[in-house]
Short mmCIF file of C-alpha atoms and ligand atoms in Angstrom, two decimals:
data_model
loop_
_atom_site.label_atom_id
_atom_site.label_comp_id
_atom_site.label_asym_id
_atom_site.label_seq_id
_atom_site.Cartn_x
_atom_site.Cartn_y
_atom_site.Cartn_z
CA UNK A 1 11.23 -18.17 -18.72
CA UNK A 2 10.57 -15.29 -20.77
CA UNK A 3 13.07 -13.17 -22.26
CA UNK A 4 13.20 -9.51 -23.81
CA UNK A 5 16.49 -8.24 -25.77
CA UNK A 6 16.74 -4.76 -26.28
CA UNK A 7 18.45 -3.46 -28.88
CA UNK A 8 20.15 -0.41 -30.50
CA UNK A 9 19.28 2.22 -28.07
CA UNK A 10 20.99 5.67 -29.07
CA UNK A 11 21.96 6.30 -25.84
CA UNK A 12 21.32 3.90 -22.93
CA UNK A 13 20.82 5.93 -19.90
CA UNK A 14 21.95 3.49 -16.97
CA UNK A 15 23.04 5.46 -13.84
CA UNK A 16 25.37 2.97 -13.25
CA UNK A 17 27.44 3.61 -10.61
CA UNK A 18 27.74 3.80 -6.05
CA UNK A 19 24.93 1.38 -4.82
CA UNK A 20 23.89 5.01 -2.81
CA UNK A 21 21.80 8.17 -3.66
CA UNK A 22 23.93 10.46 -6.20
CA UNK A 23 25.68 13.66 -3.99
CA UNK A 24 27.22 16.70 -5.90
CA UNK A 25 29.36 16.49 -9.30
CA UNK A 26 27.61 12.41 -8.80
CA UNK A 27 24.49 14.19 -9.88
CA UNK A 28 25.60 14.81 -13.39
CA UNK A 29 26.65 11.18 -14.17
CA UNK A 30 24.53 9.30 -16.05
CA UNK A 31 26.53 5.86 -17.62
CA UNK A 32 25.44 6.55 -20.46
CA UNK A 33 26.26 3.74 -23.12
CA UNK A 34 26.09 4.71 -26.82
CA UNK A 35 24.13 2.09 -28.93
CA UNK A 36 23.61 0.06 -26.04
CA UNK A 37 21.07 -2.57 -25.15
CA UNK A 38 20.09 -4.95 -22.45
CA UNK A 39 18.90 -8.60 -21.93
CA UNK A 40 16.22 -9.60 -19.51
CA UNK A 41 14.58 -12.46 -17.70
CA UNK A 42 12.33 -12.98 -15.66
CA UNK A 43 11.68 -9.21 -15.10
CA UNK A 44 15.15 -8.43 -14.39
CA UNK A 45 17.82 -7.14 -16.04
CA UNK A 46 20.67 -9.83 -17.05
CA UNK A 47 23.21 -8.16 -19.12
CA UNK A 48 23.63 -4.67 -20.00
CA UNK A 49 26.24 -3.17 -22.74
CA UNK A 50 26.69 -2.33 -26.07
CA UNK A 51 23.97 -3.37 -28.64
CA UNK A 52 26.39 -5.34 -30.96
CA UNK A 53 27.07 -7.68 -27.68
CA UNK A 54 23.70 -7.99 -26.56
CA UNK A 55 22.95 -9.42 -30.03
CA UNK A 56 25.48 -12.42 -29.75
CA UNK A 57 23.56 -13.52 -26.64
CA UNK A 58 19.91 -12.65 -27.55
CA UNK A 59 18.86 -16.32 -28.05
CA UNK A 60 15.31 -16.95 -28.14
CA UNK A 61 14.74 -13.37 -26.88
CA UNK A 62 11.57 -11.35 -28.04
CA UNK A 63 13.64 -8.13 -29.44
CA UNK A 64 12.52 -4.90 -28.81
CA UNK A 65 14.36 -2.71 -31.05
CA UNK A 66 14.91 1.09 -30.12
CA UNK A 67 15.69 2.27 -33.34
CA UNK A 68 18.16 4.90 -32.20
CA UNK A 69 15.78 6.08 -29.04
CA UNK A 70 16.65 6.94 -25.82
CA UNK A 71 16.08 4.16 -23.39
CA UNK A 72 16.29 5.30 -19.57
CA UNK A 73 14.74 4.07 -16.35
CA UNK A 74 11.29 4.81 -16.18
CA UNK A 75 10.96 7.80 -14.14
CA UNK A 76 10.22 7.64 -10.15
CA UNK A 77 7.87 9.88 -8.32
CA UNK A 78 8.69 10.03 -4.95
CA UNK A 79 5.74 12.65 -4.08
CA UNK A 80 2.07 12.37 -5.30
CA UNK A 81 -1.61 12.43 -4.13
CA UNK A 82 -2.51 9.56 -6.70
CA UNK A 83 -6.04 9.10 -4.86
CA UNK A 84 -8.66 12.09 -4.81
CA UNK A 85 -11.99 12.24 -6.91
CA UNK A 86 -13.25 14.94 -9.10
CA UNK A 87 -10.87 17.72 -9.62
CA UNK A 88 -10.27 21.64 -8.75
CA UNK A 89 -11.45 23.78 -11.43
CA UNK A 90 -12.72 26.18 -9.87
CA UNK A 91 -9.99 27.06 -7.76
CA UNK A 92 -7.78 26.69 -11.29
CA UNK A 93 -10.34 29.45 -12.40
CA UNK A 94 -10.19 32.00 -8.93
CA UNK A 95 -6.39 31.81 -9.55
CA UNK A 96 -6.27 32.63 -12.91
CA UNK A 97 -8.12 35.81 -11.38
CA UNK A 98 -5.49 36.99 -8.93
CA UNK A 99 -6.65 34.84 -5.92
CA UNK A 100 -4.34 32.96 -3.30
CA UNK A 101 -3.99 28.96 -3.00
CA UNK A 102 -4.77 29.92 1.10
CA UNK A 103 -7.40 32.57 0.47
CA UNK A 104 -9.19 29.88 -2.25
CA UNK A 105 -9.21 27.13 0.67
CA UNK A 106 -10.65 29.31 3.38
CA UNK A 107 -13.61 30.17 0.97
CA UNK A 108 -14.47 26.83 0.24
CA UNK A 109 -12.18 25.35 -2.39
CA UNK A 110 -8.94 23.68 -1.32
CA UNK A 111 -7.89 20.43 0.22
CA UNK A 112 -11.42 20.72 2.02
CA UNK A 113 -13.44 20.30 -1.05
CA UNK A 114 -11.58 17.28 -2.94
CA UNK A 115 -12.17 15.87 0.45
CA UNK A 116 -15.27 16.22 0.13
CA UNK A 117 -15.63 14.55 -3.51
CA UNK A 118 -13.41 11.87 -2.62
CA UNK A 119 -15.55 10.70 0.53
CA UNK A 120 -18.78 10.92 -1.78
CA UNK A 121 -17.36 9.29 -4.61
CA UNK A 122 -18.36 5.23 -4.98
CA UNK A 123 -15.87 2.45 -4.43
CA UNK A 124 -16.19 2.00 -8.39
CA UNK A 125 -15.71 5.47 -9.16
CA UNK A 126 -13.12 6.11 -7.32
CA UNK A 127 -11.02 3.22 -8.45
CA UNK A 128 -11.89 3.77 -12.00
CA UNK A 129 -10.32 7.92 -11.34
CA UNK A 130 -7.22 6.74 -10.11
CA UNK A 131 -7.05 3.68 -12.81
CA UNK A 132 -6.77 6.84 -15.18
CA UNK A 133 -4.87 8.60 -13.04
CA UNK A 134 -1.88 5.36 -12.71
CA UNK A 135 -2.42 5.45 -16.64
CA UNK A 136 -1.34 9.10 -16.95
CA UNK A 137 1.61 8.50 -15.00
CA UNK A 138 2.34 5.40 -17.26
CA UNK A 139 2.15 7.78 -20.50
CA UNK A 140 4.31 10.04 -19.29
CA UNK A 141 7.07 7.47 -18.56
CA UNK A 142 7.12 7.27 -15.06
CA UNK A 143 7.01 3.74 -13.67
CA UNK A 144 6.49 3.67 -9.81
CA UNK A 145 5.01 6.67 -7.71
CA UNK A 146 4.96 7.06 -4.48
CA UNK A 147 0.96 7.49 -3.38
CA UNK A 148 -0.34 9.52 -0.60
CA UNK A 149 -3.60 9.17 1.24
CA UNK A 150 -4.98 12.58 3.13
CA UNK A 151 -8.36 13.13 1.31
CA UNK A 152 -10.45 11.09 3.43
CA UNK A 153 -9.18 12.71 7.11
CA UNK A 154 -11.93 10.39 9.09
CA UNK A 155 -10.63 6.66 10.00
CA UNK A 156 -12.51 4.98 7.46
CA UNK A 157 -12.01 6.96 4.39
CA UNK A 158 -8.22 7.23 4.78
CA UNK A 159 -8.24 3.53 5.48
CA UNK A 160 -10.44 3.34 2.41
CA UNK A 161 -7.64 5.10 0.52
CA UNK A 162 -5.16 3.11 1.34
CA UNK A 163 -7.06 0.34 0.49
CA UNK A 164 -7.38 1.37 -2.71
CA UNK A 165 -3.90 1.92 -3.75
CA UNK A 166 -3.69 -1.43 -2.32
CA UNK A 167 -6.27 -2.97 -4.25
CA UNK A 168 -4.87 -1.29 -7.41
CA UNK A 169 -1.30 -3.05 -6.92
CA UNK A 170 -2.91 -7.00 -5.76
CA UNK A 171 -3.87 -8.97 -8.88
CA UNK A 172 -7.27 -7.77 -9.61
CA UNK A 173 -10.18 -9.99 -8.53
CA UNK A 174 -13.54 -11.25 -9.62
CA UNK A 175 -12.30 -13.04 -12.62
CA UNK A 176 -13.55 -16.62 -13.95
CA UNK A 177 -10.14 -18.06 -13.99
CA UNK A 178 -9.46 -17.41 -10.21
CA UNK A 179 -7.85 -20.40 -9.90
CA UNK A 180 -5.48 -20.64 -13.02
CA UNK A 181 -4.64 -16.85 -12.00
CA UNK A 182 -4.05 -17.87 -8.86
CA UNK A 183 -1.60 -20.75 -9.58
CA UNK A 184 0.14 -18.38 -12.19
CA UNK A 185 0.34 -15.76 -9.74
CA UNK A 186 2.29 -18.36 -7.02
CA UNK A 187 4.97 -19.20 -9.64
CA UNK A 188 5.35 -15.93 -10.46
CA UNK A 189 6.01 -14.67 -6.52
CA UNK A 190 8.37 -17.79 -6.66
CA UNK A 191 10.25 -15.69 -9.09
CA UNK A 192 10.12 -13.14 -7.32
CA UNK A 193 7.20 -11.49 -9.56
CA UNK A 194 3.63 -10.13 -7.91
CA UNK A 195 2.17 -8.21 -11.35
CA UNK A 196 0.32 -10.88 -13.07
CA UNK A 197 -3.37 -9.39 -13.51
CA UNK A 198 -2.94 -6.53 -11.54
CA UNK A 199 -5.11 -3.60 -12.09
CA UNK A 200 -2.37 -0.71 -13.00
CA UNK A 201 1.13 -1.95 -14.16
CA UNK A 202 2.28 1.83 -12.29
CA UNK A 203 4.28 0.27 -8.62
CA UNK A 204 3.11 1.82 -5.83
CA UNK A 205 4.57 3.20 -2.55
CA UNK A 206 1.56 4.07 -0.33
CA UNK A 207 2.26 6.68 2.36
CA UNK A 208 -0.17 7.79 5.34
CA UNK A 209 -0.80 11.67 5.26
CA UNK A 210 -3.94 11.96 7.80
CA UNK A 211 -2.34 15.22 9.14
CA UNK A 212 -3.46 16.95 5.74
CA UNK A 213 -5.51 19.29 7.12
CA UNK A 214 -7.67 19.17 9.79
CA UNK A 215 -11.18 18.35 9.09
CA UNK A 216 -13.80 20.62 9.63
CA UNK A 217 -15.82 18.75 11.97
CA UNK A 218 -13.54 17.94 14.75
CA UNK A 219 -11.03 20.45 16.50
CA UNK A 220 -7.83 20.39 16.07
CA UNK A 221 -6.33 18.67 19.19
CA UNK A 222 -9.24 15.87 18.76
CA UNK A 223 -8.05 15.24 15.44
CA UNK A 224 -4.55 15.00 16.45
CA UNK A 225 -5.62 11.99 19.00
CA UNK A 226 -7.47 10.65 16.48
CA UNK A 227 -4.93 10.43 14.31
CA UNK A 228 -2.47 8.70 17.23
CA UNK A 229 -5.46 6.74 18.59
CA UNK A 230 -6.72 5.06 15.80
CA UNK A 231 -5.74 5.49 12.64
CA UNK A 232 -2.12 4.84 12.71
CA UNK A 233 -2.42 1.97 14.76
CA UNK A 234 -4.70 0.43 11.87
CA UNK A 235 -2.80 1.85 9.21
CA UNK A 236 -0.09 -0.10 10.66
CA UNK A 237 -1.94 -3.50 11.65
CA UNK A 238 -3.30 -3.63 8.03
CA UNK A 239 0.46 -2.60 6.61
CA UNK A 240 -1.32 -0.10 4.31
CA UNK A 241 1.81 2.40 4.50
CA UNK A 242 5.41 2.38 4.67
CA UNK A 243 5.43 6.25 5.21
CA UNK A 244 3.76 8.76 7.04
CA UNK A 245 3.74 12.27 5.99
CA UNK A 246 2.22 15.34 7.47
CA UNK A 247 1.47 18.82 5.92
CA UNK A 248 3.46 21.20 8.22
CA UNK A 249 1.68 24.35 7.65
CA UNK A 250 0.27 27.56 8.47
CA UNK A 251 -2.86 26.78 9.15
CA UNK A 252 -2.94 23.05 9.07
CA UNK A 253 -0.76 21.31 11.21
CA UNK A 254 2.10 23.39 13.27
CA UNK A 255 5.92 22.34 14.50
CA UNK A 256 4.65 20.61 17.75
CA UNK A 257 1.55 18.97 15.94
CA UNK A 258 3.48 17.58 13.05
CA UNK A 259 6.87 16.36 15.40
CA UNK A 260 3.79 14.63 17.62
CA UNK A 261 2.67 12.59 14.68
CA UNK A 262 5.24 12.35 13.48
CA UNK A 263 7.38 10.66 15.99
CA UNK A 264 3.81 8.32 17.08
CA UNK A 265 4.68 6.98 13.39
CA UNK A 266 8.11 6.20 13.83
CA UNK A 267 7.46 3.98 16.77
CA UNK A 268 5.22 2.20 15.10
CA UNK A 269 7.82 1.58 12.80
CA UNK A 270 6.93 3.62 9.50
CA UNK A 271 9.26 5.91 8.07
CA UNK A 272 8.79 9.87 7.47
CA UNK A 273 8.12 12.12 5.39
CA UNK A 274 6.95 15.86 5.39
CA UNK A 275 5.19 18.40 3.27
CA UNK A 276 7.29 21.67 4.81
CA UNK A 277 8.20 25.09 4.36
CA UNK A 278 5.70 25.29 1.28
CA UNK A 279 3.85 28.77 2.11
CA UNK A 280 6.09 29.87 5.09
CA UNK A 281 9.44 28.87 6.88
CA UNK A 282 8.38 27.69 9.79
CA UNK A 283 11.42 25.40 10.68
CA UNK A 284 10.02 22.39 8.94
CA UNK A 285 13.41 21.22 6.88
CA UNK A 286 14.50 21.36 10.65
CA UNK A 287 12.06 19.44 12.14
CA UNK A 288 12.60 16.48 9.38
CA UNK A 289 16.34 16.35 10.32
CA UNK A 290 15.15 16.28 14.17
CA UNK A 291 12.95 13.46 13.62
CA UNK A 292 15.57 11.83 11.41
CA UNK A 293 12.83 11.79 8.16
CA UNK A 294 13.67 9.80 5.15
CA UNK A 295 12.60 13.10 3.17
CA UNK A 296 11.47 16.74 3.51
CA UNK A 297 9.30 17.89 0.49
CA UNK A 298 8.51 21.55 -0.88
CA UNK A 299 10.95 23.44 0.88
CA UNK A 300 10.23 26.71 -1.21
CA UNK A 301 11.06 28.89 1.99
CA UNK A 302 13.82 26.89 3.34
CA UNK A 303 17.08 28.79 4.34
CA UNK A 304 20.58 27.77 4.66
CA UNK A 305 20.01 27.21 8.14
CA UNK A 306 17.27 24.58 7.35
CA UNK A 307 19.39 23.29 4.52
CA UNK A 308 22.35 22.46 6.99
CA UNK A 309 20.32 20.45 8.68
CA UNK A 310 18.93 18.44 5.97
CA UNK A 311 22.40 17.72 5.05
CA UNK A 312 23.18 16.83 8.58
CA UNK A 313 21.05 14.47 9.30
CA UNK A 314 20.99 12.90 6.23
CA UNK A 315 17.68 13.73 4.49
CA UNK A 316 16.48 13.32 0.98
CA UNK A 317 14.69 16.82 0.00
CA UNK A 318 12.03 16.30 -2.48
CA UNK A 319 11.91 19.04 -4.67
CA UNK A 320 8.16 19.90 -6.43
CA UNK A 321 8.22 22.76 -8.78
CA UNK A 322 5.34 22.00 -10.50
CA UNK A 323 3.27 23.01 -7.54
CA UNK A 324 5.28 26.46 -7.72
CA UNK A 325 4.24 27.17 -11.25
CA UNK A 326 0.79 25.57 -10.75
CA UNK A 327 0.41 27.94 -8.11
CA UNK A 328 1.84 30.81 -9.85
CA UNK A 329 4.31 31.48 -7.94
CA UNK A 330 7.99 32.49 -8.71
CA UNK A 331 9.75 30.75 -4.90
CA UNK A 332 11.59 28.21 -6.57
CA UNK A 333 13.37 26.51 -3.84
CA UNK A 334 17.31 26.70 -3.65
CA UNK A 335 18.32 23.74 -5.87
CA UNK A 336 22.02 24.41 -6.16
CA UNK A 337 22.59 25.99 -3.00
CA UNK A 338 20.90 21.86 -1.47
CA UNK A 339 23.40 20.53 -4.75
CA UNK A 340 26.49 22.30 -3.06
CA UNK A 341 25.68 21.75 0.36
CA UNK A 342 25.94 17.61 -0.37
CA UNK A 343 21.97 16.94 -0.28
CA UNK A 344 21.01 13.84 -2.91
CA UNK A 345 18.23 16.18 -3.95
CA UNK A 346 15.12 14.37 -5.46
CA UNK A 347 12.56 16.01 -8.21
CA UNK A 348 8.63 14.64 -8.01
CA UNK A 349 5.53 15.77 -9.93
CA UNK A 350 3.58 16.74 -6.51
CA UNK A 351 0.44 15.49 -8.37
CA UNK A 352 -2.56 16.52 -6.76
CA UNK A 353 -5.78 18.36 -7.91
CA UNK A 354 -5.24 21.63 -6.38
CA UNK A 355 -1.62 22.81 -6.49
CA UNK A 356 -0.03 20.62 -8.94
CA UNK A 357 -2.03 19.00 -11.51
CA UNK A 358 0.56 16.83 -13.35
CA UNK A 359 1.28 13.22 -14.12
CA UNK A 360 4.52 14.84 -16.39
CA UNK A 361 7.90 14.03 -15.07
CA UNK A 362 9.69 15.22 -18.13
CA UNK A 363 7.37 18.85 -17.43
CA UNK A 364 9.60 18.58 -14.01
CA UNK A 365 12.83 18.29 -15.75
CA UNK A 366 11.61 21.75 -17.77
CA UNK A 367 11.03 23.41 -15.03
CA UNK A 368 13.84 21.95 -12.56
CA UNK A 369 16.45 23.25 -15.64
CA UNK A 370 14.52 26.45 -16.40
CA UNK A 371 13.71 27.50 -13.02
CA UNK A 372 15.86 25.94 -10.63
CA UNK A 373 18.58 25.92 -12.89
CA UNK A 374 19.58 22.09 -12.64
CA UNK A 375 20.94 20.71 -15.40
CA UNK A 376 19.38 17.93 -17.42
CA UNK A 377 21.78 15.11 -16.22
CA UNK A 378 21.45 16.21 -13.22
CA UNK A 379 17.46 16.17 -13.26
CA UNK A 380 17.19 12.83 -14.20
CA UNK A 381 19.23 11.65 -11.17
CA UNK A 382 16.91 13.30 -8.74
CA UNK A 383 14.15 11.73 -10.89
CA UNK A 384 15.35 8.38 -10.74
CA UNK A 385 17.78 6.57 -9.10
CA UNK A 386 17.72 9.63 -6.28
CA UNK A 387 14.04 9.26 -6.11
CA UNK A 388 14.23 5.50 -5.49
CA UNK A 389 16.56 5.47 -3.02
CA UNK A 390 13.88 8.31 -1.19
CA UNK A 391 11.19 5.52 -1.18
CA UNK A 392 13.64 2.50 0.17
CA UNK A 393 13.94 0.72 -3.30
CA UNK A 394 17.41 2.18 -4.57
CA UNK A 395 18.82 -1.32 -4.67
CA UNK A 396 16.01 -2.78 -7.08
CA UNK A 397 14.71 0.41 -9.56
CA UNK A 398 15.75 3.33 -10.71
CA UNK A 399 18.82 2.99 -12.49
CA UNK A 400 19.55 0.31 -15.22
CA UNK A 401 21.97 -2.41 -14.08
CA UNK A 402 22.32 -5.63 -13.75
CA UNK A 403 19.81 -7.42 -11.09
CA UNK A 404 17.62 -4.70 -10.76
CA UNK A 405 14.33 -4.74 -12.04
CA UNK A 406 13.47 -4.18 -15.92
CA UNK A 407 11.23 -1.28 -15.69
CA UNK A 408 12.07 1.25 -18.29
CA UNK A 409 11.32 3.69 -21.15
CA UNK A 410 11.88 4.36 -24.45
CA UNK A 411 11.56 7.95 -25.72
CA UNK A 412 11.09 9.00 -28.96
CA UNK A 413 14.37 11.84 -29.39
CA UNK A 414 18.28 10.52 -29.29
CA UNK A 415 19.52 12.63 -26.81
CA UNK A 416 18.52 12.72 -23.00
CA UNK A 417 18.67 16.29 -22.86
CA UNK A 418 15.58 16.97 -25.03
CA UNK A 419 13.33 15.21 -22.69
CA UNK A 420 13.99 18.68 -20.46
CA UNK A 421 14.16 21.11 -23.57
CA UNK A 422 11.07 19.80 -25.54
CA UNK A 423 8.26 21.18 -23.08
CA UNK A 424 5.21 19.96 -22.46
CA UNK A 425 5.56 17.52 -25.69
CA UNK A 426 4.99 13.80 -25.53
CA UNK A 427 7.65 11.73 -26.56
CA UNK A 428 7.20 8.48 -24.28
CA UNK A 429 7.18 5.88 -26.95
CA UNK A 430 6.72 2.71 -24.91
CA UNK A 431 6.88 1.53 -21.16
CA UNK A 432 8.29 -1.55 -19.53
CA UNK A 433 8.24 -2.78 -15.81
CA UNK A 434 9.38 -5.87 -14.46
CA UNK A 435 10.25 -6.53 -18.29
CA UNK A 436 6.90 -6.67 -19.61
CA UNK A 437 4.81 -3.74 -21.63
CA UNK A 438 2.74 -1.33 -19.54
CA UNK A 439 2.46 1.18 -22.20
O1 NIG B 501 1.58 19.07 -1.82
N1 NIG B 501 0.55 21.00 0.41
C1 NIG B 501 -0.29 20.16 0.67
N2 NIG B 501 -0.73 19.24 -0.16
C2 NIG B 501 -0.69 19.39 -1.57
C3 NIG B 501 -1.83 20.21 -2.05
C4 NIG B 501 -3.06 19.44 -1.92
C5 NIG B 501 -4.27 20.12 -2.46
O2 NIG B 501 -4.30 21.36 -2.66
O3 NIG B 501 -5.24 19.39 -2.68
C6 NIG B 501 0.66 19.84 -2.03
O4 NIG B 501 0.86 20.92 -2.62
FE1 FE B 502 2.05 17.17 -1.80
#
């Protein structure tokens, strides 16, 4: 049984609290315990408290001592495109110039072209991209993501997607000791532990987005059936996602497109999430709450109509303002007026080559405090235990309490705050999940 004792953090971030996403003045409550430290086994965490106690029991422990850091869940990012190849520099460039994320796509950059890379890139390649790209996340002290596919948009290459996050997550293959692996890999799931080996230490959440855009060489109606047809039903058989998600657009896919999918995927028994009111309010925060959607993401345009009823039905906005300022825009959306209405609001990097090119959850916290005028406490909430609860897993991560899973990080600063106020500066000092070191 191995065992991990840490010690003298300056403040222990914990989240303790309601087994439930984190509503209104909830937000701002962080359990924070002041030269704390916490004892784990076996990946989990066994006793949490104040430093000098955790010492009396440490044992035969391996200590890991903070030296007056902060420790904190590592972060949770409930919204990313992990998979795509190349990158989109020259659409980084034509907006630097003046030019629109919509005018850029129709003239040949967008979604369209990483698509394009991504279906050209080899099986090797592409793993070996989003190997670095799981390690950025890592660095920045984030330690699960949720993963979207949506850059393949024929059968095959979003199954091949999905494959790969799944291949990145399964103990990686190919080595000598296949069979020593594999016997230390079945005590390990009878512990309840599957990382042994595997290829990124990053979790991952894997989430169907076919309805990205629609590709160029089919029509739009055709794509929609081939999206109902055949590649949910696979996606499904294969259990390659737990979510779908659509991109509810001008443009791409409209209200009756998007609630068609949409609902197809809930009978087959995935849950939802949607990429709406970006670029335009088209009703999309509504159409999450009619189709009873775990989440509605972006949300820039949304209205307090839209935000009633999100809090209605009971969905998780996702809120992604690094796409905002990647994009150069200024339409924030309307974090306090989703704080007062009662929504557990949820803050994710968006990371994706085109309109948000970031791994950084503390560059979120900068601009969710700057921008959307959040405060700290309350943006690490909606980064963590909020965020968790958006992907299904609030009862095992994101917060720091007894029985839930050891995956956490120590920063180098003392106080939680300066993670937000110290922009675009590392300070992730070390990573743990499932109690052992990722980073
Ligand atoms: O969340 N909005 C749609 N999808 C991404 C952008 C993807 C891309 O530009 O490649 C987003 O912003
Ligand atoms: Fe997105």
């Amino acid at each position: 049984m191995s065992s991990l004792a840490v010690l003298h953090a300056s403040q222990l971030v914990t989240l303790s609290g309601p087994k439930r996403p984190r509503v209104g003045i909830e937000l701002s409550s962080l359990g924070i315990i002041r030269n704390g430290g916490m004892l784990i086994r076996d990946g989990k965490i066994e006793k949490i408290g104040p430093s000098d106690e955790i010492e009396k029991n440490v044992g035969d422990a391996e200590i890991v001592d903070a030296r007056g850091r902060v420790v904190m869940p590592g972060f949770v990012d409930a919204h990313t495109h992990l998979v795509f190849a190349g990158n989109r520099l020259d659409d980084f460039e034509r907006r630097s110039r003046g030019e629109m994320y919509e005018q850029i796509a129709k003239a040949g950059g967008g979604i369209w072209s990483t698509v394009g890379k991504t279906r050209a890139a080899s099986e090797s390649d592409l793993l070996a991209q989003v190997k670095m790209h799981a390690n950025w996340f890592l660095r920045c002290g984030t330690t699960t993501v949720e993963a979207k596919s949506g850059y393949g948009l024929t059968v095959e290459d979003e199954l091949r997607i999905l494959r790969v996050i799944r291949q990145l997550t399964a103990p990686a293959s190919g080595s000598a000791a296949d069979t020593i692996r594999d016997s230390r890999i079945a005590s390990k799931q009878a512990i309840g532990l599957d990382r042994l080996d595997r290829e990124t230490a990053l979790e991952i959440v894997p989430t169907f987005l076919g309805a990205h855009a629609v590709p160029r060489e089919v029509a739009p109606e055709e794509y929609i059936e081939l999206i109902i047809t055949e590649m949910l039903p696979r996606v499904t058989a294969e259990k390659l996602a737990e979510f779908c998600d659509v991109f509810c657009e001008r443009g791409y896919f409209n209200i009756d497109q998007s609630r068609k999918i949409l609902c197809e995927a809930k009978k087959l028994g995935l849950n939802l999430r949607g990429h709406v009111d970006q670029l335009t309010n088209s009703g999309g925060a509504k159409l999450m709450a009619e189709v009873d959607a775990t989440t509605a993401d972006h949300l820039e345009q949304t209205d307090e109509d839209g935000i009633a009823a999100l809090r209605k039905a009971n969905v998780q906005p996702v809120l992604l303002p690094g796409s905002v300022y990647a994009l150069g825009s200024n339409r924030y959306p309307r974090a306090r007026d989703m704080i007062e209405a009662g929504l557990a609001v949820v803050l994710a990097t968006d990371f994706n080559p085109g309109s948000s090119p970031t791994t950084s959850m503390p560059m979120i916290l900068s601009l969710a405090c700057t921008q959307m005028k959040m405060s700290p406490a309350e943006a690490i909430t909606a980064s963590t235990l909020n965020a968790a609860y958006s992907l299904n897993r609030g009862d095992k991560i994101g917060s720091l309490e007894r029985g839930k899973l050891a995956n956490f990080a120590i920063f180098d600063c003392q106080d939680y705050r300066e993670l937000a106020y110290w922009f675009g500066m590392p300070q992730t000092e070390a990573v743990y999940v499932r109690g052992e070191r990722a980073l």
